[in-house]
Coordinates of N, CA and C in Angstrom, one line a residue:
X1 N 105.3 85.4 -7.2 CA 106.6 85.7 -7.7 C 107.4 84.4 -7.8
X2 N 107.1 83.1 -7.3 CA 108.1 82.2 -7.5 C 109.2 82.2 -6.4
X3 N 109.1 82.9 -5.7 CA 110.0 82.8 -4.7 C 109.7 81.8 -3.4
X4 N 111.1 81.3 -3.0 CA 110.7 80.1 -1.8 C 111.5 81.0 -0.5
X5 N 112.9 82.1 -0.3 CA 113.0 82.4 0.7 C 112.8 84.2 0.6
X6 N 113.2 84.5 1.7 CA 113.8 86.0 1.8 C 115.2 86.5 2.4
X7 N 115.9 87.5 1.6 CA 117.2 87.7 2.2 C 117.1 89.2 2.2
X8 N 117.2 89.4 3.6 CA 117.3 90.9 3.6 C 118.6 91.1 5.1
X9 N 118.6 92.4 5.4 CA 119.9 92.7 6.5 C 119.6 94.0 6.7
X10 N 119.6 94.3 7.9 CA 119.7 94.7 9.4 C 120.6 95.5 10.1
X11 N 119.9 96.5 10.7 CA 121.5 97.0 10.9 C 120.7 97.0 12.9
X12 N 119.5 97.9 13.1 CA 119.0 98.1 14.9 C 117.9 97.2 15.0
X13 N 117.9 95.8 13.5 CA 117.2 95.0 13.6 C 115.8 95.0 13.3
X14 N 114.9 96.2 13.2 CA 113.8 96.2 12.9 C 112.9 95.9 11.3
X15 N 114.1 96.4 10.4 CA 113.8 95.8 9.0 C 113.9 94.3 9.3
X16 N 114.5 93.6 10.4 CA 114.8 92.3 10.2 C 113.8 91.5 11.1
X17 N 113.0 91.7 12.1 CA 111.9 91.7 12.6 C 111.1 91.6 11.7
X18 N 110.7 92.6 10.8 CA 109.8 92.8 10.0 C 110.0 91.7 8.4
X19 N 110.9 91.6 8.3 CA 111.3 90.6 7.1 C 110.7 89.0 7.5
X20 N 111.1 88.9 8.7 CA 111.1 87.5 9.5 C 109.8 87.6 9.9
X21 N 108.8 88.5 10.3 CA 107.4 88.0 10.1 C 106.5 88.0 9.0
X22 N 106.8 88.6 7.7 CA 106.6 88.4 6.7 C 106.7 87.0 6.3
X23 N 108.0 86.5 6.7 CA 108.6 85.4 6.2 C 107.7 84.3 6.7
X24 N 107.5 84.3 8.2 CA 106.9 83.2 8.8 C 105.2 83.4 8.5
X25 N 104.7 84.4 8.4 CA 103.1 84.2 8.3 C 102.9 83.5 6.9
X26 N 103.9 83.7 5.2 CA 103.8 83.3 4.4 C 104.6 81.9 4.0
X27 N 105.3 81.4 5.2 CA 106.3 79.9 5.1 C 107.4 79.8 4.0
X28 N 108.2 81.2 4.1 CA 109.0 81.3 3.7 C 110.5 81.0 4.3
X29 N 111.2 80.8 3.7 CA 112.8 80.9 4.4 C 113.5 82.0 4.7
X30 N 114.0 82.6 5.5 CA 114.3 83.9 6.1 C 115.8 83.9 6.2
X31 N 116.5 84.4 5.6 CA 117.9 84.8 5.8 C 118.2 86.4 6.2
X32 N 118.9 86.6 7.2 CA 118.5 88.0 7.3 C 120.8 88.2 8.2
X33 N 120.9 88.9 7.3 CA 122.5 89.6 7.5 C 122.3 90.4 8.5
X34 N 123.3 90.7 9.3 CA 123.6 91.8 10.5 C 124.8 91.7 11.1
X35 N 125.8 93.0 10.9 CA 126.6 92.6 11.5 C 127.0 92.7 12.5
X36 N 128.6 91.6 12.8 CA 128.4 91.2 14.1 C 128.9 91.9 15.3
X37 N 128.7 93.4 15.6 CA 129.1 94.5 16.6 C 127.2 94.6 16.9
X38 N 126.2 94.8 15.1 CA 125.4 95.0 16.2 C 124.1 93.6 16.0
X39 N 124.7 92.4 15.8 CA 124.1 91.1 16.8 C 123.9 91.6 18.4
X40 N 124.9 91.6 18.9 CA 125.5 91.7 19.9 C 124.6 92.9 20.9
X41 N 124.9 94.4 20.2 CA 123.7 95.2 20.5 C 122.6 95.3 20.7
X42 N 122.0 94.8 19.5 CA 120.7 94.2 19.1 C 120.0 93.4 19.8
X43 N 120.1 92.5 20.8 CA 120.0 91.0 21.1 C 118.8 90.8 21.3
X44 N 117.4 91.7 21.5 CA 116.5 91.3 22.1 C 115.6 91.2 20.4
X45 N 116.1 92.0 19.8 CA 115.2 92.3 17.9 C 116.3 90.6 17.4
X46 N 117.5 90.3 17.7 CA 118.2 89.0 17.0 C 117.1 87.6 17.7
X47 N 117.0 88.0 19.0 CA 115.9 87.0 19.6 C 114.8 86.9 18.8
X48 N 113.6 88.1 18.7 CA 113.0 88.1 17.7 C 112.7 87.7 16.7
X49 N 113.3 87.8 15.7 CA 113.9 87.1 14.5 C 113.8 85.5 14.4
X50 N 114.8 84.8 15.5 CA 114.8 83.9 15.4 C 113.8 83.1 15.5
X51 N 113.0 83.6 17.0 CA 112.0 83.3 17.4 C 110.9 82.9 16.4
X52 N 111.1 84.0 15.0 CA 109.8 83.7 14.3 C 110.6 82.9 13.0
X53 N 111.6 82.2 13.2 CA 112.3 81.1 12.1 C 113.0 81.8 11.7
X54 N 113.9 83.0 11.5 CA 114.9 83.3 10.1 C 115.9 83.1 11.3
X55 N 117.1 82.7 10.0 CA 118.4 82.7 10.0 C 119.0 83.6 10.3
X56 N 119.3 84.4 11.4 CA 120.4 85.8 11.6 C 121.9 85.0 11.3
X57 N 122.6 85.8 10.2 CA 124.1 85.8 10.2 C 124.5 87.0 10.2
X58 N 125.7 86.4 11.3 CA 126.5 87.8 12.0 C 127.6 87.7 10.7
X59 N 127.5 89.2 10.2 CA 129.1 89.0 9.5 C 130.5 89.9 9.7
X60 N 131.3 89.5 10.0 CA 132.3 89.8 10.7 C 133.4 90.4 10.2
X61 N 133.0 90.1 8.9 CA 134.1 91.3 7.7 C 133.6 92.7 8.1
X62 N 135.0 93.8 7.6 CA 134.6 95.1 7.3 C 134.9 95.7 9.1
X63 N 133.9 96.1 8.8 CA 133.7 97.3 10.8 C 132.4 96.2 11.4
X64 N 132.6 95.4 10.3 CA 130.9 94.3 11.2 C 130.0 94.7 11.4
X65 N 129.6 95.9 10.7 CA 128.1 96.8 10.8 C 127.1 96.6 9.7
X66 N 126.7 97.7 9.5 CA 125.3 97.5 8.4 C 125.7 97.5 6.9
X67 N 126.5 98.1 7.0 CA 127.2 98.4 5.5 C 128.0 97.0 5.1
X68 N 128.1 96.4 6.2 CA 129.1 94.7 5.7 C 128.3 93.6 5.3
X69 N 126.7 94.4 6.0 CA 125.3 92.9 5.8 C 125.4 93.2 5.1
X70 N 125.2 94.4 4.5 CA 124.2 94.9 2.9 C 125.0 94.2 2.3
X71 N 126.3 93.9 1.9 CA 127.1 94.1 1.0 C 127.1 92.2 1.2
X72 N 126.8 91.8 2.0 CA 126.8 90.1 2.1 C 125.8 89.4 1.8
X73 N 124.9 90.3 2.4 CA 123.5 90.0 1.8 C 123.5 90.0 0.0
X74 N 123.6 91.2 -0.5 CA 124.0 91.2 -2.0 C 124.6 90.2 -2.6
X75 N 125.4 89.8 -2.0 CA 126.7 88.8 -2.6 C 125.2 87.3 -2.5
X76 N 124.9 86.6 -1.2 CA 124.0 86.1 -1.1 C 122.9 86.0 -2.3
X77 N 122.0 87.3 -2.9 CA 121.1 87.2 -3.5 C 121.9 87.1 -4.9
X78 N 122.9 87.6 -5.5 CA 123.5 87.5 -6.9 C 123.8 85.9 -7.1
X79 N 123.7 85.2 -5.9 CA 123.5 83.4 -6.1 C 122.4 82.8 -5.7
X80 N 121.5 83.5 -5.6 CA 120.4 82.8 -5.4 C 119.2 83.3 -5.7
X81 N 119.4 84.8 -7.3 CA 117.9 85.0 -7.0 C 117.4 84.8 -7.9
X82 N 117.2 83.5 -8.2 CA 116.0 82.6 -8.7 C 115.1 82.2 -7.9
X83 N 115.6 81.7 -6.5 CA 114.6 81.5 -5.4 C 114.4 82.3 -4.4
X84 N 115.1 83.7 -4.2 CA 115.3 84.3 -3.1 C 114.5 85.8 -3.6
X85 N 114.1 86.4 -2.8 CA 113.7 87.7 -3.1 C 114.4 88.5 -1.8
X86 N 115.2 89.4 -2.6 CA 115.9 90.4 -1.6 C 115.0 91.6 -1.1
X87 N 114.8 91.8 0.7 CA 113.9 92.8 1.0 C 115.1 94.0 1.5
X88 N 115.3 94.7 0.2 CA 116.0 96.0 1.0 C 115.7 96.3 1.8
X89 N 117.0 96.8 3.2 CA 115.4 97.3 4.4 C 116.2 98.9 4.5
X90 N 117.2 99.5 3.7 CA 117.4 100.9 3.3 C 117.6 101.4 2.3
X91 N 117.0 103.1 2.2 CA 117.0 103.7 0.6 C 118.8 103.5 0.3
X92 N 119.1 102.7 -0.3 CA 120.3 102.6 -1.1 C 119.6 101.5 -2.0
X93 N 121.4 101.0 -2.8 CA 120.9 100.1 -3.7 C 120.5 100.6 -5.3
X94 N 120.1 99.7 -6.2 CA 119.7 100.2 -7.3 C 118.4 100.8 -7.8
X95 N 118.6 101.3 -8.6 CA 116.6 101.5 -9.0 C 116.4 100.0 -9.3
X96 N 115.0 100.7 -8.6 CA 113.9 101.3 -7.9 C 113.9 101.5 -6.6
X97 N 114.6 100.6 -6.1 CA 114.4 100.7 -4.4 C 114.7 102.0 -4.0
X98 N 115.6 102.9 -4.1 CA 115.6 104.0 -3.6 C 114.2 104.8 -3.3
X99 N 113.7 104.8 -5.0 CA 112.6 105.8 -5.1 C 111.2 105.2 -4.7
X100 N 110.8 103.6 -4.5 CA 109.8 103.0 -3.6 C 110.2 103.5 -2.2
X101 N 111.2 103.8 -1.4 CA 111.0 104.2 -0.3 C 111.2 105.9 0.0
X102 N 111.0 106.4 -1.0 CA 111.0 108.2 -1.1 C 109.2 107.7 -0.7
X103 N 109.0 107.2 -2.0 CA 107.3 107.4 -2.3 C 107.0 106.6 -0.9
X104 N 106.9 105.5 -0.5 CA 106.5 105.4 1.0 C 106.4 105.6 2.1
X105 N 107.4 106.9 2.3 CA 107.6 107.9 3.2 C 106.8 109.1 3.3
X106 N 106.8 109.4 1.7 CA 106.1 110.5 1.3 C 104.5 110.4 1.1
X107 N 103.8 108.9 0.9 CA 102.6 109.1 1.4 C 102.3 108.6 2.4
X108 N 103.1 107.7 3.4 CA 102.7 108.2 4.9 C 102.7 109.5 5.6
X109 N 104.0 110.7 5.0 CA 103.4 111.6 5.8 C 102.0 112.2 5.0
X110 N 101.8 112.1 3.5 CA 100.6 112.9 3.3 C 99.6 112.2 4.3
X111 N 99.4 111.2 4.2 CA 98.1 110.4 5.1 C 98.0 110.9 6.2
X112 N 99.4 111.6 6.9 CA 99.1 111.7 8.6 C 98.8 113.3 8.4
X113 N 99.5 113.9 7.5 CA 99.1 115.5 7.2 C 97.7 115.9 7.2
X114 N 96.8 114.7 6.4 CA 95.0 114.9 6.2 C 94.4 114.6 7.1
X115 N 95.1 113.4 8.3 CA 94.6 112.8 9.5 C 94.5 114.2 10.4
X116 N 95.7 114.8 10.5 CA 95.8 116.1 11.4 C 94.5 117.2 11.3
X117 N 95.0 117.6 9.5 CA 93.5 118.3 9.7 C 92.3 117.9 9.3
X118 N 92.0 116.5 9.0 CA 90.8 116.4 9.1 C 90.1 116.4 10.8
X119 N 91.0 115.9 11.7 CA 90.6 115.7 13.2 C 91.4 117.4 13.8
X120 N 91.9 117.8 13.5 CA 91.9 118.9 14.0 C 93.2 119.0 15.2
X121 N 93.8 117.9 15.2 CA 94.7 117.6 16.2 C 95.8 116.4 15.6
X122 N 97.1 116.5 16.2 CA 97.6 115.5 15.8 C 97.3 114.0 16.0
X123 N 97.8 113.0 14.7 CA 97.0 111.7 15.4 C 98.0 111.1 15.6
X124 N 98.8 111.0 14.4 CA 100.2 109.8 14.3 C 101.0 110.3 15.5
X125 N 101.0 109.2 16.6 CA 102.0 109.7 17.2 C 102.9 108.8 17.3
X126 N 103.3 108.2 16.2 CA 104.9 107.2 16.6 C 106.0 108.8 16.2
X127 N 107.1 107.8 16.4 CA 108.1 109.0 15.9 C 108.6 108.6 14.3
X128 N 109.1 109.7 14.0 CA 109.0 109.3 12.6 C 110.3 108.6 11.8
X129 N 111.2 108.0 13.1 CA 111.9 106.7 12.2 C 111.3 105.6 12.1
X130 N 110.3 105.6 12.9 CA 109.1 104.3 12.9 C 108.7 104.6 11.6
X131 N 108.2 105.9 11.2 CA 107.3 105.9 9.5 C 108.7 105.7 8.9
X132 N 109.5 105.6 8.8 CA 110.8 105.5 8.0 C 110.8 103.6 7.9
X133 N 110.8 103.3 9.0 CA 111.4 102.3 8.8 C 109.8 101.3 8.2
X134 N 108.9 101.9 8.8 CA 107.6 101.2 7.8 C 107.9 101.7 6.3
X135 N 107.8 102.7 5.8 CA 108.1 102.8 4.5 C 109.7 101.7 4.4
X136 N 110.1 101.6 4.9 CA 111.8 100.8 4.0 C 110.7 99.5 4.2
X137 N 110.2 98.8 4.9 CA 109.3 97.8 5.0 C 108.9 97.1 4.1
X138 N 107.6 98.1 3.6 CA 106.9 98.3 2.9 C 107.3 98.0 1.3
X139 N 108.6 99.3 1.0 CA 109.0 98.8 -0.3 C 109.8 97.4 -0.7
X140 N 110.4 96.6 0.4 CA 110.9 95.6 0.1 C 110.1 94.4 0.4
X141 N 109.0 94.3 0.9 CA 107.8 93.0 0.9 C 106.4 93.6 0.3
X142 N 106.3 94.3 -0.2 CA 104.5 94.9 -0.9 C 104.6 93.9 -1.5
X143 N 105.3 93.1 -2.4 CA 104.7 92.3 -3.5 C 104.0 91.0 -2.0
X144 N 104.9 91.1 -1.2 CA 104.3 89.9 -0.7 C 103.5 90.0 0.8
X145 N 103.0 91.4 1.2 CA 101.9 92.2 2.0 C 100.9 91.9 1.2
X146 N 100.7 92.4 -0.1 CA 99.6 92.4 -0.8 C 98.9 90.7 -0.7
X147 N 99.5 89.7 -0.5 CA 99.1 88.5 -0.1 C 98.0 88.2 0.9
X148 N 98.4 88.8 2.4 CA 98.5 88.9 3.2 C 96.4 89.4 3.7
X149 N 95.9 88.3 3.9 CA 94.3 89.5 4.3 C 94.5 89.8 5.2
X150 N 93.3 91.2 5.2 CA 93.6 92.4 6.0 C 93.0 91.8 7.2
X151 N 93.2 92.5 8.7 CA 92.5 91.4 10.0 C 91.8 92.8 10.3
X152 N 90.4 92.4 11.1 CA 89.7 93.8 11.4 C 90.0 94.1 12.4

């Protein structure tokens, strides 16, 4: 894709976890928004983050929450996205992002649906804001997972 960073934002930190190892396994530049009530909250996922190279900015406008990243983050990518690739990490936003994370939700649970009855038992046992927040994942870095070789 031509891209040199990533900008995405955060609200309990785990889309931003997830952006920032993306970022660092492919030596990218990581910008990642969160605001600054939940920096603060957050501190051990903002550790994280940094630990793997991206930039956490706390932003301080608004109520300082998730809805202040998104909206900074945005402002961020409309000047820079020639080099930047924005990783939405929730269903909002414009098409298509909404409906890549319907569809990544929706065939994680088929997958765990056939896992069940082909074993007879349940298998997936995370909870299912974990499959949530892997599908939001998912739809904002696939172009740059697909990079990525698989480890056995």
């Amino acid at each position: 894709m031509g891209k040199s960073e990533i900008i995405a934002e955060t609200g309990a930190g785990q889309h931003g976890v997830a952006s920032a190892l993306a970022s660092a396994l492919l030596g990218l530049k990581c910008r990642i928004y969160m605001g600054a009530k939940d920096v603060e909250r957050q501190s051990p996922n903002v550790f994280r983050m940094r630990l793997m190279g991206a930039e956490v900015i706390p932003v301080h406008s608004g109520s300082a929450t998730l809805k202040d990243a998104c909206n900074e983050a945005l402002r961020d990518w409309s000047g820079s996205y020639e080099t930047a690739h924005y990783m939405l990490g929730t269903a909002a936003g414009p098409h298509p992002y909404p409906t890549i994370v319907r569809e990544f939700q929706r065939m994680i649970g088929e997958e765990d649906e056939k896992r069940k009855s082909s074993t007879k038992r349940a298998v997936c046992q995370m909870p299912l804001s974990l499959a949530s927040v892997a599908a939001q994942t998912l739809s904002g870095c696939l172009p740059i997972l697909l990079m990525i070789p698989a480890s056995g």
